[in-house]
Amino acid sequence: KSGVKVSFISTPKNIQRLPKPAPESEVAALINFVEFPLPASAALDDKLLLPEGAEATVDIPSENIQYLKIAYDLLQHPFKQFVAQQSVDWIIVDVMSHWAGKIAQEYHVPLLLFSAFSAAAFQFIANPECLVGDGQKRVRPSAESLTSVPEWVDFPSSVALRTFDAIGMHHGFYGMNASGITDAHRTAEILHSCQAMAIRSCPEFEGEYLNLLEKLTGKPVIPVGLLTPEPNSAKGRDHQISKIFQWLDEQKPRSVVFVGFGSECKLSKDQVYEIAYGLELSGLPFLWALRKPEWATDDVDALPLGFADTIRGKGIVSIGWAPQLEILAHPSIGTSLFHAGWGSVIETLQFGHSLVVLPLIIDQPLNARLLVDKDLAVQVERKDDGSFTRDGIAKALRLATVSEEGEKLRVRAREAANTFNDKKLHDDYSVRFVEYLKINVATK
Ligand SMILES: O=c1ccn([C@@H]2O[C@H](COP(=O)(O)OP(=O)(O)O[C@H]3O[C@H](CO)[C@@H](O)[C@H](O)[C@H]3O)[C@@H](O)[C@H]2O)c(=O)[nH]1
């Protein structure tokens, strides 16, 4: 909207998944979607490491994400060619493209890191000792050290991991994978070579962590606002989805629990079953958007035997991709049981729903702690091995949705909507971000 031309580069299927501006709009003429095919298995040592059509983590089991990184790294070649041929003012990347720094340097283009994680989560992994970029020595923290609030946090905070989450992050972020480059190394390289960092956040929500991140990285950290999305109209809904909305229309205001775990978490059978029984036990109406688990042979197999009959009329399990944002916008939704993915935190709080968090991977446990610190969420109780029970689910849901004890939480969540839904506030941050880009274009 500021008149800047953007080339949005990704692979064909991922570009297909993106929402697009209306073709006749002024913005459409400024955004160029550039498709680089993801190198197929032939380029990957002739091993069929990725199934046909797999281009994102949502398409593959978690253990194969490392192969996606191998394929992704090969995109540096067409990317370099693109930068060489175009007149590029800025390169904006996320933490995976560790090779972008060298390309930016070679063509004298400034590089900007964009974080889709919260500042509270990002500062946790921005340990200066672990993140010395450019091939220098890095210290790998112990899993145990990840269970404490980092020593650089100089304000009250409990943003740290429990042992079971710490083991997961130690392995997933600091541990080696088939691409030969750890995620910590990727992050380090980008942080080292970028001029600045932009982040989907705002000082009104987590100003203390944004300041800390700037201090830690020694780079300008620019909040772009929460980029709060707007729900689409009801047009083009298929039969299954229309039925969901009909059912929602029949429910009382703020009475229904929405359940969703984003695009990347892969729930085990035990986890799905405990959530199912926990929902039933809570006695609350619910709508569960469940992506078909890999272990289920069909939709019926994905849920406990007879569950669909038991809950008939009281709840709906919609298997497959559901229009989460439009569901959250419905006045019957009152609570969300979810994984604390940053995108869903923003989507949920913009409607002031009460939050019950059940974080599973990556930054989710850190976001969950941030929400609990801010009295905005209740966490489902976990055992030492990270498992949870149906009773734990039911208890947390009743606390957040109907119990007197949870009233403070419900009020806080509704108040938070004032900040999360303040379109002008967030637009202003986006405008200031674009101004920064315009002012700081490199003179070649
Ligand atoms: O059936 C579904 C499932 C998801 N969504 C949408 O998918 C997005 C999910 O985003 P998010 O809540 O951020 O979850 P993930 O996709 O799982 O997010 C990944 O990326 C986030 C940062 O953006 C991290 O915080 C998470 O840990 C990481 O798993 C949201 O827009 C949802 O509305 C749907 O529309 N329908």
PDB file of N, CA and C in Angstrom, residues 267-346:
ATOM      1  N   LEU A 267      -0.228 -34.706  16.268  1.00  0.00           N
ATOM      2  CA  LEU A 267      -0.677 -35.302  17.532  1.00  0.00           C
ATOM      3  C   LEU A 267      -0.603 -36.826  17.466  1.00  0.00           C
ATOM      4  N   SER A 268      -0.180 -37.453  18.576  1.00  0.00           N
ATOM      5  CA  SER A 268      -0.154 -38.921  18.643  1.00  0.00           C
ATOM      6  C   SER A 268      -1.572 -39.416  18.936  1.00  0.00           C
ATOM      7  N   LYS A 269      -1.745 -40.736  18.823  1.00  0.00           N
ATOM      8  CA  LYS A 269      -3.070 -41.312  19.079  1.00  0.00           C
ATOM      9  C   LYS A 269      -3.508 -41.044  20.525  1.00  0.00           C
ATOM     10  N   ASP A 270      -2.569 -41.250  21.464  1.00  0.00           N
ATOM     11  CA  ASP A 270      -2.886 -41.005  22.883  1.00  0.00           C
ATOM     12  C   ASP A 270      -3.340 -39.563  23.093  1.00  0.00           C
ATOM     13  N   GLN A 271      -2.617 -38.649  22.463  1.00  0.00           N
ATOM     14  CA  GLN A 271      -2.953 -37.227  22.640  1.00  0.00           C
ATOM     15  C   GLN A 271      -4.342 -36.919  22.081  1.00  0.00           C
ATOM     16  N   VAL A 272      -4.636 -37.428  20.868  1.00  0.00           N
ATOM     17  CA  VAL A 272      -5.955 -37.176  20.275  1.00  0.00           C
ATOM     18  C   VAL A 272      -7.053 -37.760  21.156  1.00  0.00           C
ATOM     19  N   TYR A 273      -6.829 -38.954  21.652  1.00  0.00           N
ATOM     20  CA  TYR A 273      -7.868 -39.610  22.463  1.00  0.00           C
ATOM     21  C   TYR A 273      -8.082 -38.868  23.791  1.00  0.00           C
ATOM     22  N   GLU A 274      -6.986 -38.452  24.444  1.00  0.00           N
ATOM     23  CA  GLU A 274      -7.141 -37.731  25.720  1.00  0.00           C
ATOM     24  C   GLU A 274      -7.866 -36.401  25.498  1.00  0.00           C
ATOM     25  N   ILE A 275      -7.548 -35.727  24.396  1.00  0.00           N
ATOM     26  CA  ILE A 275      -8.242 -34.458  24.108  1.00  0.00           C
ATOM     27  C   ILE A 275      -9.728 -34.750  23.886  1.00  0.00           C
ATOM     28  N   ALA A 276     -10.018 -35.792  23.112  1.00  0.00           N
ATOM     29  CA  ALA A 276     -11.414 -36.145  22.809  1.00  0.00           C
ATOM     30  C   ALA A 276     -12.183 -36.427  24.105  1.00  0.00           C
ATOM     31  N   TYR A 277     -11.641 -37.299  24.940  1.00  0.00           N
ATOM     32  CA  TYR A 277     -12.346 -37.636  26.193  1.00  0.00           C
ATOM     33  C   TYR A 277     -12.426 -36.422  27.116  1.00  0.00           C
ATOM     34  N   GLY A 278     -11.384 -35.587  27.097  1.00  0.00           N
ATOM     35  CA  GLY A 278     -11.365 -34.380  27.939  1.00  0.00           C
ATOM     36  C   GLY A 278     -12.463 -33.410  27.519  1.00  0.00           C
ATOM     37  N   LEU A 279     -12.672 -33.283  26.216  1.00  0.00           N
ATOM     38  CA  LEU A 279     -13.736 -32.398  25.716  1.00  0.00           C
ATOM     39  C   LEU A 279     -15.094 -32.912  26.168  1.00  0.00           C
ATOM     40  N   GLU A 280     -15.268 -34.227  26.040  1.00  0.00           N
ATOM     41  CA  GLU A 280     -16.540 -34.844  26.436  1.00  0.00           C
ATOM     42  C   GLU A 280     -16.785 -34.608  27.939  1.00  0.00           C
ATOM     43  N   LEU A 281     -15.713 -34.836  28.713  1.00  0.00           N
ATOM     44  CA  LEU A 281     -15.789 -34.710  30.172  1.00  0.00           C
ATOM     45  C   LEU A 281     -16.105 -33.275  30.609  1.00  0.00           C
ATOM     46  N   SER A 282     -15.644 -32.303  29.849  1.00  0.00           N
ATOM     47  CA  SER A 282     -15.858 -30.896  30.231  1.00  0.00           C
ATOM     48  C   SER A 282     -17.340 -30.526  30.157  1.00  0.00           C
ATOM     49  N   GLY A 283     -18.099 -31.244  29.336  1.00  0.00           N
ATOM     50  CA  GLY A 283     -19.520 -30.951  29.181  1.00  0.00           C
ATOM     51  C   GLY A 283     -19.785 -29.671  28.387  1.00  0.00           C
ATOM     52  N   LEU A 284     -18.755 -29.073  27.828  1.00  0.00           N
ATOM     53  CA  LEU A 284     -18.914 -27.813  27.083  1.00  0.00           C
ATOM     54  C   LEU A 284     -19.115 -28.106  25.594  1.00  0.00           C
ATOM     55  N   PRO A 285     -19.896 -27.288  24.895  1.00  0.00           N
ATOM     56  CA  PRO A 285     -19.974 -27.478  23.442  1.00  0.00           C
ATOM     57  C   PRO A 285     -18.620 -27.152  22.803  1.00  0.00           C
ATOM     58  N   PHE A 286     -18.250 -27.888  21.773  1.00  0.00           N
ATOM     59  CA  PHE A 286     -16.927 -27.651  21.164  1.00  0.00           C
ATOM     60  C   PHE A 286     -16.947 -27.869  19.666  1.00  0.00           C
ATOM     61  N   LEU A 287     -15.976 -27.237  19.034  1.00  0.00           N
ATOM     62  CA  LEU A 287     -15.757 -27.421  17.600  1.00  0.00           C
ATOM     63  C   LEU A 287     -14.273 -27.679  17.404  1.00  0.00           C
ATOM     64  N   TRP A 288     -13.934 -28.878  16.944  1.00  0.00           N
ATOM     65  CA  TRP A 288     -12.537 -29.276  16.854  1.00  0.00           C
ATOM     66  C   TRP A 288     -12.141 -29.372  15.379  1.00  0.00           C
ATOM     67  N   ALA A 289     -11.182 -28.546  14.967  1.00  0.00           N
ATOM     68  CA  ALA A 289     -10.642 -28.652  13.609  1.00  0.00           C
ATOM     69  C   ALA A 289      -9.430 -29.575  13.690  1.00  0.00           C
ATOM     70  N   LEU A 290      -9.644 -30.825  13.318  1.00  0.00           N
ATOM     71  CA  LEU A 290      -8.594 -31.845  13.486  1.00  0.00           C
ATOM     72  C   LEU A 290      -8.041 -32.243  12.124  1.00  0.00           C
ATOM     73  N   ARG A 291      -6.750 -31.991  11.935  1.00  0.00           N
ATOM     74  CA  ARG A 291      -6.129 -32.465  10.678  1.00  0.00           C
ATOM     75  C   ARG A 291      -5.946 -33.972  10.801  1.00  0.00           C
ATOM     76  N   LYS A 292      -6.290 -34.714   9.754  1.00  0.00           N
ATOM     77  CA  LYS A 292      -6.268 -36.173   9.868  1.00  0.00           C
ATOM     78  C   LYS A 292      -4.872 -36.660  10.270  1.00  0.00           C
ATOM     79  N   PRO A 293      -4.783 -37.358  11.421  1.00  0.00           N
ATOM     80  CA  PRO A 293      -3.456 -37.801  11.867  1.00  0.00           C
ATOM     81  C   PRO A 293      -2.861 -38.849  10.918  1.00  0.00           C
ATOM     82  N   GLU A 294      -1.502 -38.860  10.873  1.00  0.00           N
ATOM     83  CA  GLU A 294      -0.820 -39.805   9.963  1.00  0.00           C
ATOM     84  C   GLU A 294      -1.104 -41.248  10.328  1.00  0.00           C
ATOM     85  N   TRP A 295      -1.345 -41.516  11.618  1.00  0.00           N
ATOM     86  CA  TRP A 295      -1.543 -42.886  12.063  1.00  0.00           C
ATOM     87  C   TRP A 295      -2.959 -43.408  11.809  1.00  0.00           C
ATOM     88  N   ALA A 296      -3.873 -42.527  11.392  1.00  0.00           N
ATOM     89  CA  ALA A 296      -5.267 -42.949  11.206  1.00  0.00           C
ATOM     90  C   ALA A 296      -5.480 -43.445   9.780  1.00  0.00           C
ATOM     91  N   THR A 297      -6.133 -44.607   9.642  1.00  0.00           N
ATOM     92  CA  THR A 297      -6.362 -45.139   8.294  1.00  0.00           C
ATOM     93  C   THR A 297      -7.457 -44.334   7.594  1.00  0.00           C
ATOM     94  N   ASP A 298      -8.459 -43.892   8.346  1.00  0.00           N
ATOM     95  CA  ASP A 298      -9.503 -43.040   7.757  1.00  0.00           C
ATOM     96  C   ASP A 298     -10.049 -42.097   8.848  1.00  0.00           C
ATOM     97  N   ASP A 299     -11.033 -41.300   8.500  1.00  0.00           N
ATOM     98  CA  ASP A 299     -11.557 -40.298   9.439  1.00  0.00           C
ATOM     99  C   ASP A 299     -12.146 -40.941  10.697  1.00  0.00           C
ATOM    100  N   VAL A 300     -12.808 -42.082  10.534  1.00  0.00           N
ATOM    101  CA  VAL A 300     -13.442 -42.743  11.684  1.00  0.00           C
ATOM    102  C   VAL A 300     -12.363 -43.218  12.658  1.00  0.00           C
ATOM    103  N   ASP A 301     -11.284 -43.752  12.088  1.00  0.00           N
ATOM    104  CA  ASP A 301     -10.181 -44.283  12.886  1.00  0.00           C
ATOM    105  C   ASP A 301      -9.455 -43.183  13.689  1.00  0.00           C
ATOM    106  N   ALA A 302      -9.644 -41.920  13.273  1.00  0.00           N
ATOM    107  CA  ALA A 302      -8.915 -40.821  13.919  1.00  0.00           C
ATOM    108  C   ALA A 302      -9.437 -40.514  15.322  1.00  0.00           C
ATOM    109  N   LEU A 303     -10.620 -41.035  15.671  1.00  0.00           N
ATOM    110  CA  LEU A 303     -11.223 -40.715  16.978  1.00  0.00           C
ATOM    111  C   LEU A 303     -11.565 -41.997  17.732  1.00  0.00           C
ATOM    112  N   PRO A 304     -11.705 -41.917  19.069  1.00  0.00           N
ATOM    113  CA  PRO A 304     -12.069 -43.124  19.819  1.00  0.00           C
ATOM    114  C   PRO A 304     -13.364 -43.738  19.278  1.00  0.00           C
ATOM    115  N   LEU A 305     -13.452 -45.059  19.372  1.00  0.00           N
ATOM    116  CA  LEU A 305     -14.604 -45.788  18.854  1.00  0.00           C
ATOM    117  C   LEU A 305     -15.905 -45.251  19.479  1.00  0.00           C
ATOM    118  N   GLY A 306     -16.868 -44.933  18.655  1.00  0.00           N
ATOM    119  CA  GLY A 306     -18.171 -44.481  19.145  1.00  0.00           C
ATOM    120  C   GLY A 306     -18.195 -43.017  19.569  1.00  0.00           C
ATOM    121  N   PHE A 307     -17.068 -42.310  19.469  1.00  0.00           N
ATOM    122  CA  PHE A 307     -16.996 -40.922  19.958  1.00  0.00           C
ATOM    123  C   PHE A 307     -17.991 -40.015  19.218  1.00  0.00           C
ATOM    124  N   ALA A 308     -18.068 -40.211  17.901  1.00  0.00           N
ATOM    125  CA  ALA A 308     -18.951 -39.356  17.092  1.00  0.00           C
ATOM    126  C   ALA A 308     -20.397 -39.458  17.597  1.00  0.00           C
ATOM    127  N   ASP A 309     -20.835 -40.680  17.985  1.00  0.00           N
ATOM    128  CA  ASP A 309     -22.211 -40.852  18.477  1.00  0.00           C
ATOM    129  C   ASP A 309     -22.383 -40.205  19.849  1.00  0.00           C
ATOM    130  N   THR A 310     -21.372 -40.406  20.718  1.00  0.00           N
ATOM    131  CA  THR A 310     -21.461 -39.866  22.083  1.00  0.00           C
ATOM    132  C   THR A 310     -21.635 -38.355  22.065  1.00  0.00           C
ATOM    133  N   ILE A 311     -20.956 -37.691  21.149  1.00  0.00           N
ATOM    134  CA  ILE A 311     -20.943 -36.218  21.211  1.00  0.00           C
ATOM    135  C   ILE A 311     -22.000 -35.581  20.306  1.00  0.00           C
ATOM    136  N   ARG A 312     -22.747 -36.413  19.584  1.00  0.00           N
ATOM    137  CA  ARG A 312     -23.714 -35.860  18.612  1.00  0.00           C
ATOM    138  C   ARG A 312     -24.562 -34.741  19.240  1.00  0.00           C
ATOM    139  N   GLY A 313     -24.592 -33.591  18.570  1.00  0.00           N
ATOM    140  CA  GLY A 313     -25.380 -32.457  19.078  1.00  0.00           C
ATOM    141  C   GLY A 313     -24.608 -31.590  20.061  1.00  0.00           C
ATOM    142  N   LYS A 314     -23.599 -32.183  20.741  1.00  0.00           N
ATOM    143  CA  LYS A 314     -22.862 -31.402  21.759  1.00  0.00           C
ATOM    144  C   LYS A 314     -21.569 -30.804  21.204  1.00  0.00           C
ATOM    145  N   GLY A 315     -21.058 -31.462  20.166  1.00  0.00           N
ATOM    146  CA  GLY A 315     -19.800 -30.967  19.627  1.00  0.00           C
ATOM    147  C   GLY A 315     -19.601 -31.455  18.201  1.00  0.00           C
ATOM    148  N   ILE A 316     -18.635 -30.837  17.510  1.00  0.00           N
ATOM    149  CA  ILE A 316     -18.345 -31.236  16.125  1.00  0.00           C
ATOM    150  C   ILE A 316     -16.841 -31.435  15.993  1.00  0.00           C
ATOM    151  N   VAL A 317     -16.467 -32.541  15.349  1.00  0.00           N
ATOM    152  CA  VAL A 317     -15.059 -32.694  14.966  1.00  0.00           C
ATOM    153  C   VAL A 317     -15.019 -32.591  13.448  1.00  0.00           C
ATOM    154  N   SER A 318     -14.341 -31.547  12.965  1.00  0.00           N
ATOM    155  CA  SER A 318     -14.236 -31.356  11.516  1.00  0.00           C
ATOM    156  C   SER A 318     -12.849 -31.822  11.099  1.00  0.00           C
ATOM    157  N   ILE A 319     -12.811 -32.927  10.343  1.00  0.00           N
ATOM    158  CA  ILE A 319     -11.491 -33.461   9.987  1.00  0.00           C
ATOM    159  C   ILE A 319     -11.027 -32.842   8.671  1.00  0.00           C
ATOM    160  N   GLY A 320      -9.807 -32.303   8.700  1.00  0.00           N
ATOM    161  CA  GLY A 320      -9.265 -31.618   7.519  1.00  0.00           C
ATOM    162  C   GLY A 320      -8.989 -30.162   7.857  1.00  0.00           C
ATOM    163  N   TRP A 321      -8.701 -29.391   6.840  1.00  0.00           N
ATOM    164  CA  TRP A 321      -8.377 -27.966   7.009  1.00  0.00           C
ATOM    165  C   TRP A 321      -9.669 -27.171   7.191  1.00  0.00           C
ATOM    166  N   ALA A 322      -9.773 -26.407   8.263  1.00  0.00           N
ATOM    167  CA  ALA A 322     -10.998 -25.630   8.517  1.00  0.00           C
ATOM    168  C   ALA A 322     -10.681 -24.135   8.443  1.00  0.00           C
ATOM    169  N   PRO A 323     -11.686 -23.300   8.140  1.00  0.00           N
ATOM    170  CA  PRO A 323     -11.423 -21.845   8.096  1.00  0.00           C
ATOM    171  C   PRO A 323     -11.335 -21.281   9.523  1.00  0.00           C
ATOM    172  N   GLN A 324     -10.170 -21.473  10.156  1.00  0.00           N
ATOM    173  CA  GLN A 324      -9.998 -21.143  11.584  1.00  0.00           C
ATOM    174  C   GLN A 324     -10.390 -19.703  11.905  1.00  0.00           C
ATOM    175  N   LEU A 325      -9.895 -18.773  11.100  1.00  0.00           N
ATOM    176  CA  LEU A 325     -10.124 -17.358  11.409  1.00  0.00           C
ATOM    177  C   LEU A 325     -11.620 -17.025  11.401  1.00  0.00           C
ATOM    178  N   GLU A 326     -12.338 -17.548  10.409  1.00  0.00           N
ATOM    179  CA  GLU A 326     -13.777 -17.268  10.315  1.00  0.00           C
ATOM    180  C   GLU A 326     -14.513 -17.924  11.487  1.00  0.00           C
ATOM    181  N   ILE A 327     -14.059 -19.103  11.895  1.00  0.00           N
ATOM    182  CA  ILE A 327     -14.683 -19.779  13.042  1.00  0.00           C
ATOM    183  C   ILE A 327     -14.448 -18.947  14.305  1.00  0.00           C
ATOM    184  N   LEU A 328     -13.200 -18.501  14.494  1.00  0.00           N
ATOM    185  CA  LEU A 328     -12.884 -17.705  15.691  1.00  0.00           C
ATOM    186  C   LEU A 328     -13.691 -16.408  15.731  1.00  0.00           C
ATOM    187  N   ALA A 329     -14.049 -15.914  14.552  1.00  0.00           N
ATOM    188  CA  ALA A 329     -14.801 -14.651  14.478  1.00  0.00           C
ATOM    189  C   ALA A 329     -16.265 -14.845  14.844  1.00  0.00           C
ATOM    190  N   HIS A 330     -16.720 -16.101  14.942  1.00  0.00           N
ATOM    191  CA  HIS A 330     -18.153 -16.339  15.206  1.00  0.00           C
ATOM    192  C   HIS A 330     -18.485 -16.001  16.664  1.00  0.00           C
ATOM    193  N   PRO A 331     -19.598 -15.309  16.912  1.00  0.00           N
ATOM    194  CA  PRO A 331     -19.931 -14.882  18.293  1.00  0.00           C
ATOM    195  C   PRO A 331     -20.169 -16.034  19.269  1.00  0.00           C
ATOM    196  N   SER A 332     -20.393 -17.252  18.785  1.00  0.00           N
ATOM    197  CA  SER A 332     -20.616 -18.377  19.706  1.00  0.00           C
ATOM    198  C   SER A 332     -19.316 -18.885  20.335  1.00  0.00           C
ATOM    199  N   ILE A 333     -18.181 -18.566  19.729  1.00  0.00           N
ATOM    200  CA  ILE A 333     -16.911 -19.052  20.284  1.00  0.00           C
ATOM    201  C   ILE A 333     -16.550 -18.218  21.520  1.00  0.00           C
ATOM    202  N   GLY A 334     -16.132 -18.911  22.592  1.00  0.00           N
ATOM    203  CA  GLY A 334     -15.762 -18.193  23.811  1.00  0.00           C
ATOM    204  C   GLY A 334     -14.362 -18.537  24.281  1.00  0.00           C
ATOM    205  N   THR A 335     -13.926 -19.758  23.961  1.00  0.00           N
ATOM    206  CA  THR A 335     -12.626 -20.237  24.450  1.00  0.00           C
ATOM    207  C   THR A 335     -11.898 -20.942  23.315  1.00  0.00           C
ATOM    208  N   SER A 336     -10.567 -20.933  23.386  1.00  0.00           N
ATOM    209  CA  SER A 336      -9.796 -21.673  22.396  1.00  0.00           C
ATOM    210  C   SER A 336      -8.824 -22.598  23.124  1.00  0.00           C
ATOM    211  N   LEU A 337      -8.870 -23.876  22.778  1.00  0.00           N
ATOM    212  CA  LEU A 337      -7.882 -24.844  23.281  1.00  0.00           C
ATOM    213  C   LEU A 337      -6.913 -25.057  22.132  1.00  0.00           C
ATOM    214  N   PHE A 338      -5.665 -24.615  22.313  1.00  0.00           N
ATOM    215  CA  PHE A 338      -4.761 -24.626  21.154  1.00  0.00           C
ATOM    216  C   PHE A 338      -3.304 -24.722  21.574  1.00  0.00           C
ATOM    217  N   HIS A 339      -2.411 -24.756  20.550  1.00  0.00           N
ATOM    218  CA  HIS A 339      -0.997 -25.049  20.744  1.00  0.00           C
ATOM    219  C   HIS A 339      -0.123 -23.835  21.049  1.00  0.00           C
ATOM    220  N   ALA A 340      -0.711 -22.647  21.070  1.00  0.00           N
ATOM    221  CA  ALA A 340       0.040 -21.408  21.294  1.00  0.00           C
ATOM    222  C   ALA A 340       1.015 -21.077  20.162  1.00  0.00           C
ATOM    223  N   GLY A 341       0.700 -21.527  18.943  1.00  0.00           N
ATOM    224  CA  GLY A 341       1.425 -21.034  17.754  1.00  0.00           C
ATOM    225  C   GLY A 341       1.171 -19.526  17.692  1.00  0.00           C
ATOM    226  N   TRP A 342       2.163 -18.754  17.295  1.00  0.00           N
ATOM    227  CA  TRP A 342       2.060 -17.297  17.369  1.00  0.00           C
ATOM    228  C   TRP A 342       0.928 -16.759  16.498  1.00  0.00           C
ATOM    229  N   GLY A 343       0.735 -17.372  15.313  1.00  0.00           N
ATOM    230  CA  GLY A 343      -0.349 -16.942  14.426  1.00  0.00           C
ATOM    231  C   GLY A 343      -1.694 -17.110  15.113  1.00  0.00           C
ATOM    232  N   SER A 344      -1.889 -18.235  15.766  1.00  0.00           N
ATOM    233  CA  SER A 344      -3.179 -18.500  16.418  1.00  0.00           C
ATOM    234  C   SER A 344      -3.355 -17.658  17.684  1.00  0.00           C
ATOM    235  N   VAL A 345      -2.253 -17.335  18.374  1.00  0.00           N
ATOM    236  CA  VAL A 345      -2.364 -16.435  19.540  1.00  0.00           C
ATOM    237  C   VAL A 345      -2.992 -15.120  19.076  1.00  0.00           C
ATOM    238  N   ILE A 346      -2.453 -14.594  17.969  1.00  0.00           N
ATOM    239  CA  ILE A 346      -2.930 -13.300  17.457  1.00  0.00           C
ATOM    240  C   ILE A 346      -4.382 -13.409  16.992  1.00  0.00           C
TER     241      ILE A 346
END
